[in-house]
mmCIF file of C-alpha atoms and ligand atoms in Angstrom:
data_model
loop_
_atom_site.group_PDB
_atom_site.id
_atom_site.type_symbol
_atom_site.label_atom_id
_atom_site.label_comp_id
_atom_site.label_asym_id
_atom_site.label_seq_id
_atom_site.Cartn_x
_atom_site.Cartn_y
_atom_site.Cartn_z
ATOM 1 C CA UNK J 1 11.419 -17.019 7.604
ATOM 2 C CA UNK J 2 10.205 -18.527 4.350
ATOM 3 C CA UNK J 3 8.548 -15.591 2.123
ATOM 4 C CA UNK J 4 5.394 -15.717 0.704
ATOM 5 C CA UNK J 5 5.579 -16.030 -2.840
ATOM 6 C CA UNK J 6 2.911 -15.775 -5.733
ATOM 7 C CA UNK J 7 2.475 -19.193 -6.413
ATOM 8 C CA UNK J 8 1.695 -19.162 -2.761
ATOM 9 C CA UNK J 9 -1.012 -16.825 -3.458
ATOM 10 C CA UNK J 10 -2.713 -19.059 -6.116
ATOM 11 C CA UNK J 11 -2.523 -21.748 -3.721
ATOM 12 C CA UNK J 12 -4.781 -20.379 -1.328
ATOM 13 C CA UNK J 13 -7.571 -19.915 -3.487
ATOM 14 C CA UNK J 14 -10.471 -22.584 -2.236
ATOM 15 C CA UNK J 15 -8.501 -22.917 0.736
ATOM 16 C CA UNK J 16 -8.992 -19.678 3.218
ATOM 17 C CA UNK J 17 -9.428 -16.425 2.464
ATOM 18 C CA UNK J 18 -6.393 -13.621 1.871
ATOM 19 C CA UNK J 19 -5.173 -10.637 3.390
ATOM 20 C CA UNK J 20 -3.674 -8.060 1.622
ATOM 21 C CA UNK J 21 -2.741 -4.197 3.474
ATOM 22 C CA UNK J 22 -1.178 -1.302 1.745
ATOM 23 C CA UNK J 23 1.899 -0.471 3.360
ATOM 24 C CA UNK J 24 4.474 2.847 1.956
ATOM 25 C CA UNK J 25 7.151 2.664 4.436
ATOM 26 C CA UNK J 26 9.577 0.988 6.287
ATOM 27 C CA UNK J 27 7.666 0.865 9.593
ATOM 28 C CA UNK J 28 4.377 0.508 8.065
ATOM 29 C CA UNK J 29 5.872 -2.708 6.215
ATOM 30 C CA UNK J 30 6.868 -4.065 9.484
ATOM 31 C CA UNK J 31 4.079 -3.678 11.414
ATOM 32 C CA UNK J 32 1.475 -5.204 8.320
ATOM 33 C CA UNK J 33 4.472 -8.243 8.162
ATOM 34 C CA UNK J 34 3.975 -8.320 11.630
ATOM 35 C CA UNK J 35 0.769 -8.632 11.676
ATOM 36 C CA UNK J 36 0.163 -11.982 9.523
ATOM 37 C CA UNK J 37 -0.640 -10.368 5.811
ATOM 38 C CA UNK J 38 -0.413 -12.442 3.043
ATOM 39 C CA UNK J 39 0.550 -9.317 0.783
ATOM 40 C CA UNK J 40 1.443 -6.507 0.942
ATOM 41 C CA UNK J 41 0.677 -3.688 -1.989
ATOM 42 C CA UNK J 42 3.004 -1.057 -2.123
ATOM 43 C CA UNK J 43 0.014 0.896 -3.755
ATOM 44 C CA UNK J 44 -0.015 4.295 -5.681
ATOM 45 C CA UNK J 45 -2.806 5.502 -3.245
ATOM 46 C CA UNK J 46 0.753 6.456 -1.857
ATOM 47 C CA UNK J 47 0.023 9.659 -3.461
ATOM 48 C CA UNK J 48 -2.846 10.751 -1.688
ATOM 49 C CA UNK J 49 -2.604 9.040 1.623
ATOM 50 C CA UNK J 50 1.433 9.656 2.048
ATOM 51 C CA UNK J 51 2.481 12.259 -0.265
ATOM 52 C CA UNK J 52 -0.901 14.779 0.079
ATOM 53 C CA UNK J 53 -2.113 14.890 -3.672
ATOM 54 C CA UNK J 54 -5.959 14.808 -4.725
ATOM 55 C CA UNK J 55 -5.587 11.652 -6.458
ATOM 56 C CA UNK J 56 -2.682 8.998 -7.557
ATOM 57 C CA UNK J 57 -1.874 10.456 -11.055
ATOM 58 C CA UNK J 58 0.942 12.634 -10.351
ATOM 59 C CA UNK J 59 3.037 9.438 -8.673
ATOM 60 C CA UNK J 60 6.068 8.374 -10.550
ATOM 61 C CA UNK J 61 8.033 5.070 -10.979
ATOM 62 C CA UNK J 62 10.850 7.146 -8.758
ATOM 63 C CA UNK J 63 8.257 7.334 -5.836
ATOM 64 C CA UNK J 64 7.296 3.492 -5.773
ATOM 65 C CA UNK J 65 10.806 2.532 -6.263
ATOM 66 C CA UNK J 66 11.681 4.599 -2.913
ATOM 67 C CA UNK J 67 8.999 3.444 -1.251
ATOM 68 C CA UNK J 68 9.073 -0.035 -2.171
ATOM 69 C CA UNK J 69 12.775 -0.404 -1.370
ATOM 70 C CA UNK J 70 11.600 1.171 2.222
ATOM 71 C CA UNK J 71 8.838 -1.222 2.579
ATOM 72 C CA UNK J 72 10.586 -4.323 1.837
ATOM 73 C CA UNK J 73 13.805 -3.880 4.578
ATOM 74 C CA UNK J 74 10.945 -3.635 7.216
ATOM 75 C CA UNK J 75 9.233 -7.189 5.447
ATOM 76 C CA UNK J 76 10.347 -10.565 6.177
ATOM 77 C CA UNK J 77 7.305 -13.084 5.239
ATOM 78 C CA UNK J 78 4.442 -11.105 2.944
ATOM 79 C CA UNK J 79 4.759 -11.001 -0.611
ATOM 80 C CA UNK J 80 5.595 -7.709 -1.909
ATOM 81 C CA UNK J 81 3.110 -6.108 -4.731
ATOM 82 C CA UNK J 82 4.546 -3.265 -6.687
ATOM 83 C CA UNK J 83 1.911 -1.022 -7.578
ATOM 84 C CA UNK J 84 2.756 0.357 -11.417
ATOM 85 C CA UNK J 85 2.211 3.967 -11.712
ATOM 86 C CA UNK J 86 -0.031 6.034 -14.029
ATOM 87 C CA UNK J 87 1.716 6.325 -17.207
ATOM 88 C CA UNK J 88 4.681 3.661 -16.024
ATOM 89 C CA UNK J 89 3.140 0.606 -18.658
ATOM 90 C CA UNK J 90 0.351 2.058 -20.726
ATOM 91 C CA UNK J 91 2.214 3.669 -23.587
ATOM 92 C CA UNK J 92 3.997 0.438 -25.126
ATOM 93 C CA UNK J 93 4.488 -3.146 -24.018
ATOM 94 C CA UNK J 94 8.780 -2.917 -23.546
ATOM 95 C CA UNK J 95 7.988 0.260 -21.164
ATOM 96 C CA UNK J 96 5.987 -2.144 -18.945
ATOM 97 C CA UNK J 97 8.396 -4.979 -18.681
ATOM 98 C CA UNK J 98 10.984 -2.799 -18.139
ATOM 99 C CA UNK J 99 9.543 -0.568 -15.034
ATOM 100 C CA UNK J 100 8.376 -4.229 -13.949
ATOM 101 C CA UNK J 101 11.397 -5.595 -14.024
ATOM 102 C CA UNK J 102 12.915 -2.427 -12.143
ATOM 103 C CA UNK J 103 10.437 -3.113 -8.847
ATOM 104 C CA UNK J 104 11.540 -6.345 -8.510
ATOM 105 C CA UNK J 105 15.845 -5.910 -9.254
ATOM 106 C CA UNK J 106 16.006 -2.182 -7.170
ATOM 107 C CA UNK J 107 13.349 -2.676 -3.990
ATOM 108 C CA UNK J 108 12.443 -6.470 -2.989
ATOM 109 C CA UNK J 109 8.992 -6.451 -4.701
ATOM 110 C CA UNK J 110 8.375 -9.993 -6.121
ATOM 111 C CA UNK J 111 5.090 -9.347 -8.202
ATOM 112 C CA UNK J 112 3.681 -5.986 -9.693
ATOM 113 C CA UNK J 113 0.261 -4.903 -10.076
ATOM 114 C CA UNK J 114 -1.482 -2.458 -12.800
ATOM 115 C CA UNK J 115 -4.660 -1.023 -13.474
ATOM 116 C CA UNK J 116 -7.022 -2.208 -16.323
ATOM 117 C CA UNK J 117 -7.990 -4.940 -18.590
ATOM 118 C CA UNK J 118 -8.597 -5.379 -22.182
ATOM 119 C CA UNK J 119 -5.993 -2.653 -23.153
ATOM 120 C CA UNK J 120 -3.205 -4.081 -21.561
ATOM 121 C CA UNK J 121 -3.231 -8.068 -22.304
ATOM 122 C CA UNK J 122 -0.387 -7.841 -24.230
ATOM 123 C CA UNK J 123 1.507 -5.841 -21.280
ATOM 124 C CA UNK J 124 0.650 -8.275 -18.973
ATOM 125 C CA UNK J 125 1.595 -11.266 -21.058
ATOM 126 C CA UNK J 126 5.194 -10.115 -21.678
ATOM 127 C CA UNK J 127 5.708 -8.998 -18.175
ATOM 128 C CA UNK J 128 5.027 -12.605 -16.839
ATOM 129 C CA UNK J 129 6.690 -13.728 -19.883
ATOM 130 C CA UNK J 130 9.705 -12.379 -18.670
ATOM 131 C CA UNK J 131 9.498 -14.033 -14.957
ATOM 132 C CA UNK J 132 7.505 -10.904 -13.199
ATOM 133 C CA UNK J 133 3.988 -12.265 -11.531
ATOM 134 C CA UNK J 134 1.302 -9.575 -12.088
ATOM 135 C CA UNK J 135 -1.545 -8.847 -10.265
ATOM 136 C CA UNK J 136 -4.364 -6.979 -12.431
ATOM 137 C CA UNK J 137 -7.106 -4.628 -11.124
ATOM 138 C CA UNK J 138 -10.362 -3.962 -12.421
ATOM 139 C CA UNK J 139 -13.603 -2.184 -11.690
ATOM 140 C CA UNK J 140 -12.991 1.291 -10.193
ATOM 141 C CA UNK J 141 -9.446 1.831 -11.082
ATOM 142 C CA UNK J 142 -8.026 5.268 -9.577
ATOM 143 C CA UNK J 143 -5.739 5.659 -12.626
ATOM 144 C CA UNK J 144 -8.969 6.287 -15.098
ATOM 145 C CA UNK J 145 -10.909 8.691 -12.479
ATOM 146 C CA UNK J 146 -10.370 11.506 -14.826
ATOM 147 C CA UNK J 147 -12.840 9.056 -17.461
ATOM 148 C CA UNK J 148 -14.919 8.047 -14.827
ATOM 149 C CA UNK J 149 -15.749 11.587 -14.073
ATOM 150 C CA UNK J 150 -14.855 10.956 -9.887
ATOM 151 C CA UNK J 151 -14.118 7.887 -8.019
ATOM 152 C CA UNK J 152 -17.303 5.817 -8.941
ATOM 153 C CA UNK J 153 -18.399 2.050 -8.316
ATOM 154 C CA UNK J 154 -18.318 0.333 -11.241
ATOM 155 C CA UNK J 155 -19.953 -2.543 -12.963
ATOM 156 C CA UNK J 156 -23.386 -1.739 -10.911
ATOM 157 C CA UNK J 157 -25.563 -1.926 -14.624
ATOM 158 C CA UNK J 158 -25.915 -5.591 -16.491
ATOM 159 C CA UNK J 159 -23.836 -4.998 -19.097
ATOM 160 C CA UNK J 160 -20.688 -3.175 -17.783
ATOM 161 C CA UNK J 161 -20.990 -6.467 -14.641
ATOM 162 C CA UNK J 162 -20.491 -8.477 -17.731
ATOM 163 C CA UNK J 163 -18.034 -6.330 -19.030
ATOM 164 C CA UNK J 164 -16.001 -6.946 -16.101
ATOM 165 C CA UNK J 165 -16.684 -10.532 -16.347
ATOM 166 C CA UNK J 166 -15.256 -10.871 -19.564
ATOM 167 C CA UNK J 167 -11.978 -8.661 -18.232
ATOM 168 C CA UNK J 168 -11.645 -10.973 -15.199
ATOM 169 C CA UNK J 169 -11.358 -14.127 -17.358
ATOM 170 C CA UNK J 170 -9.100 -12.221 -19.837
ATOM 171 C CA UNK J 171 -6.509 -10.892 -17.626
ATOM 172 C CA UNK J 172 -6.737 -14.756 -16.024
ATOM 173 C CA UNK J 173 -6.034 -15.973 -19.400
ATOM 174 C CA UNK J 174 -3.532 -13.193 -19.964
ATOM 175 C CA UNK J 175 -1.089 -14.980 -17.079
ATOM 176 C CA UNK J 176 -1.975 -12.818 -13.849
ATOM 177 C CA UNK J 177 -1.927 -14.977 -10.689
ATOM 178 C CA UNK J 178 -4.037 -12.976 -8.967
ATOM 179 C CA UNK J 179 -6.692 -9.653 -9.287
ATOM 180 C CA UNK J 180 -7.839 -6.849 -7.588
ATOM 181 C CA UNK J 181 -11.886 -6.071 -8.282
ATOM 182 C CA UNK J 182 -12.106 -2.548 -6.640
ATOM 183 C CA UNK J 183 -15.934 -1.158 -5.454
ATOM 184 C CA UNK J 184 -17.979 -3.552 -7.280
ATOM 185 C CA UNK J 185 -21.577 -4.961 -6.494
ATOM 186 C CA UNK J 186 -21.186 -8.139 -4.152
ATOM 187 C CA UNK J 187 -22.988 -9.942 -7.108
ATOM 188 C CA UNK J 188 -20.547 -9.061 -9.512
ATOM 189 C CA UNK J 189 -17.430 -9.974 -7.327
ATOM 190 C CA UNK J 190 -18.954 -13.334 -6.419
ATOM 191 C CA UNK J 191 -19.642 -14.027 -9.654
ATOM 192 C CA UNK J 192 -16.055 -13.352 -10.621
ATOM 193 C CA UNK J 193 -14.614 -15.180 -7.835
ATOM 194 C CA UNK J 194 -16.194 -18.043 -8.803
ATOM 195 C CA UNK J 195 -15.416 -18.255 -12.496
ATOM 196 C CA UNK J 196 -11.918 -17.821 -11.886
ATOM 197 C CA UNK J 197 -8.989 -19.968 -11.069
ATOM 198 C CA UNK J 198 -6.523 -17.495 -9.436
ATOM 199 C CA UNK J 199 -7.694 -15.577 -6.170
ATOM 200 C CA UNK J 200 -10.114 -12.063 -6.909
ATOM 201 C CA UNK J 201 -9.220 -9.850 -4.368
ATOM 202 C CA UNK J 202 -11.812 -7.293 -3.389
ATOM 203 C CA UNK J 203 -11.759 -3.823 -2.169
ATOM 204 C CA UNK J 204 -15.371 -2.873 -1.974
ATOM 205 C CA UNK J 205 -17.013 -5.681 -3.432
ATOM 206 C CA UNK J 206 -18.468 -7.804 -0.721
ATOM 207 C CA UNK J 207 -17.661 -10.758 1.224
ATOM 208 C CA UNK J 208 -17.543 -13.322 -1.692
ATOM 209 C CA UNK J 209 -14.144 -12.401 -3.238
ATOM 210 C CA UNK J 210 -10.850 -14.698 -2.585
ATOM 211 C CA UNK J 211 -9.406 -11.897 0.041
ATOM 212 C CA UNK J 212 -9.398 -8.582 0.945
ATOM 213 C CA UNK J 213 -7.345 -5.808 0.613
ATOM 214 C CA UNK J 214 -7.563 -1.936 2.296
ATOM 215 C CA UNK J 215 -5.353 0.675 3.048
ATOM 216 C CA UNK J 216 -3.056 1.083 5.401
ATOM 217 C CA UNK J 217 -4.193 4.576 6.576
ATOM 218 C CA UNK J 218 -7.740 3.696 6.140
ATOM 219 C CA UNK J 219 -7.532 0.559 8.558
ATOM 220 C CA UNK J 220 -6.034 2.697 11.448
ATOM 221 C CA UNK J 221 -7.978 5.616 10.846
ATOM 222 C CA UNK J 222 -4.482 7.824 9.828
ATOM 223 C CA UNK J 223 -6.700 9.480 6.625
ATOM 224 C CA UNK J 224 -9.602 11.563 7.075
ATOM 225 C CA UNK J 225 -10.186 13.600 3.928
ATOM 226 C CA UNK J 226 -11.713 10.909 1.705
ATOM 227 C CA UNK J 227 -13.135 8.043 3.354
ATOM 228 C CA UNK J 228 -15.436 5.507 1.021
ATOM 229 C CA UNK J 229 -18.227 3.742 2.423
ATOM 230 C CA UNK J 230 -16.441 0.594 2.054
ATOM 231 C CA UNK J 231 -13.097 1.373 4.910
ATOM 232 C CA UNK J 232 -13.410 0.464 8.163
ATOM 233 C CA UNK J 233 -11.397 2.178 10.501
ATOM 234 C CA UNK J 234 -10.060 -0.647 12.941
ATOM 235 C CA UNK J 235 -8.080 1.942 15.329
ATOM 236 C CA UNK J 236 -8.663 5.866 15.368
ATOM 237 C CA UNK J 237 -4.888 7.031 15.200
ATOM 238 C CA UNK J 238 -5.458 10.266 13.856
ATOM 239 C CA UNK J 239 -6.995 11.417 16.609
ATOM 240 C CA UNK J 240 -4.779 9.578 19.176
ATOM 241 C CA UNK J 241 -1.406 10.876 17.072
ATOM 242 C CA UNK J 242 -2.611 14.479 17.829
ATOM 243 C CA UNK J 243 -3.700 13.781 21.569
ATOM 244 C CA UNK J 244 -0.251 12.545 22.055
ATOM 245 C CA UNK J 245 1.487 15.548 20.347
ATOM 246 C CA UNK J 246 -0.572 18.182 22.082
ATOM 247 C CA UNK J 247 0.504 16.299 25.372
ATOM 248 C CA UNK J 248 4.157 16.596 24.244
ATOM 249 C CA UNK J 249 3.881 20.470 23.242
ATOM 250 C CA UNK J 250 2.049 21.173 26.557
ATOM 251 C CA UNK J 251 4.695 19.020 28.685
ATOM 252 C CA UNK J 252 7.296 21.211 27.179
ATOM 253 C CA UNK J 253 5.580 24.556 27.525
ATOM 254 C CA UNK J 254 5.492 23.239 31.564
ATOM 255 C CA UNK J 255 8.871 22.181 31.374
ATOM 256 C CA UNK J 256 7.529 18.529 32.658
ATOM 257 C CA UNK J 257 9.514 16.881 29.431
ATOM 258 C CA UNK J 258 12.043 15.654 29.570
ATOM 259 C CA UNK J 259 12.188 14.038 32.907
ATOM 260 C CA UNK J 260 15.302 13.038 34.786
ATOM 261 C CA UNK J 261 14.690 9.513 33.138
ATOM 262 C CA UNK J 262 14.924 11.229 29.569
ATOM 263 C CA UNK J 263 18.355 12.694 29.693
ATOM 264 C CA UNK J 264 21.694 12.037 31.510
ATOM 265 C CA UNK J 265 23.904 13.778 34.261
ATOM 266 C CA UNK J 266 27.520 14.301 34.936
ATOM 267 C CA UNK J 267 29.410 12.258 37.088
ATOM 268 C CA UNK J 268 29.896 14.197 40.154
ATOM 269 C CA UNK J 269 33.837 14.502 39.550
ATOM 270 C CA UNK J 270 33.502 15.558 36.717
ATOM 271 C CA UNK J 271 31.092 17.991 36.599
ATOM 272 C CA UNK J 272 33.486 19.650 39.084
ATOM 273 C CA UNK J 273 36.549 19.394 36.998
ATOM 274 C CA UNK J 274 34.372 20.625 34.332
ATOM 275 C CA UNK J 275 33.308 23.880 36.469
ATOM 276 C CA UNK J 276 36.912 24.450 37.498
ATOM 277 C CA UNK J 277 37.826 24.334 33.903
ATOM 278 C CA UNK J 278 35.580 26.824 32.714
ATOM 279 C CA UNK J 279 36.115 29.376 35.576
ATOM 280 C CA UNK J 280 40.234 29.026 34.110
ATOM 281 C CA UNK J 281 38.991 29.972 30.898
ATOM 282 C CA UNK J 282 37.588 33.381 32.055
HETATM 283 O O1 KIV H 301 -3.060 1.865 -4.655
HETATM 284 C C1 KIV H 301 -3.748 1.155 -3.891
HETATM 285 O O2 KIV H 301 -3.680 1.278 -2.663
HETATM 286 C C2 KIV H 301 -4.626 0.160 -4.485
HETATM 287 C C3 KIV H 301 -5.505 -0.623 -3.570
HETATM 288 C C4 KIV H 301 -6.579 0.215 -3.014
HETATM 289 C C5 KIV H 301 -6.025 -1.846 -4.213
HETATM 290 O O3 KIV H 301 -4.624 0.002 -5.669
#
């Protein structure tokens, strides 16, 4: 099956609108691949929806390398987005092309994706300079909620929607084929989408972006302990995951599991060979 690749992406912009899923394992990849995404984000959120932390600053390029490499055996069509951890590109420009360049040689990733805009131009040029499509992200980005004081909307005053404005076209102009604007006024985002060439992909920010992306958990209703007003829960897993469990634990207490058509039985001959056998031993 012919993969979805970025320049694919870019294509689609104008044309019909994009789906992108977070996905963090092998049979979460599947199942999104199966399902007709365009993309699929291998996304730091990892941390808090997979791995149990309060938010996605304590992930490390080891993490999304394992779980990218997972992600992409279970992938055949989507394109794969490596999500760049905190601290994994901001500290100099060689640091980010070379974890870049280690999603896409070590775990079938075939773009990246980082957070923030006017500080990391330069990153973002050399990474593409060096063959590596990049995605960028702007309004709430999860990696600054210690600035932000929480995770807050962003761009909802005049001047920070321009702000974001101005970061939209630069990271356009910077090389990025493609950009996540996360819990944004539906103004804003529209206004975005439409001043840029390469597809805005919103989280949070309306119906007027290029595409949509949410998270895996938060689409099948796997992650209850921070839900924003923007998820909607297609499926309610959770609670069907632990309905099926208790039924499990309660079939075994009543010795109803496993049935006859859950385990196997001795031919007849031998079983009585294998009697005899014992009873010599003793
Ligand atoms: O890490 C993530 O899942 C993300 C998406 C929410 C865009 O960055």
């Amino acid at each position: 099956m012919k993969k979805v690749t970025a320049p694919d992406i870019l294509a689609l912009k104008g044309q019909r609108k994009i789906s992108m899923v977070t996905a963090y394992d092998y049979p979460s990849g599947q199942i999104a691949d199966e399902a007709g995404v365009d993309m699929i984000l291998v996304g730091d959120s990892l941390g808090m929806v997979v791995l149990g932390y309060d938010d996605t600053l304590a992930v490390t390029m080891d993490d999304m390398l394992h779980h990218t490499a997972a992600v992409s055996r279970g992938v055949s069509r989507a394109l794969i987005v490596g999500d760049m951890p905190f601290m994994s590109y901001q500290s100099s420009v060689s640091m980010a092309v070379e974890n870049a360049g280690r999603f896409l040689s070590r775990t079938g990733a075939r773009a990246v994706k980082l957070e923030g805009g006017f500080p990391f131009l330069e990153h973002v040029r050399a990474i593409v300079d060096s063959g590596i499509p990049v995605q960028g992200h702007i309004g709430l980005t999860p990696q600054h909620v210690a600035r932000f004081g929480g995770f807050k909307a962003q761009g909802k005053n005049a001047r920070s929607a321009c702000a974001l404005v101005d970061e939209a076209l630069a990271l356009e102009n910077a090389g990025c084929f493609s950009i996540v604007l996360e819990a944004v006024p539906s103004e804003v985002a529209q206004e975005i989408a439409e001043r840029l060439s390469i597809p805005v992909i919103g989280i949070g920010a309306g119906l007027h972006t290029d595409g949509q992306v949410l998270v895996y958990h938060d689409i099948l209703g796997l992650f209850d302990r921070f839900v924003p007003m923007f998820v909607k829960k297609y499926a309610q897993l959770r609670g069907e995951s632990i309905a099926a469990i208790k039924k499990y634990v309660d079939e075994v207490e009543k010795c109803e599991f496993p049935a006859p058509a859950n385990f196997s039985n001795m031919a007849e001959s031998e079983l009585k060979l294998f009697r005899t056998m014992l009873k010599e031993r003793t």
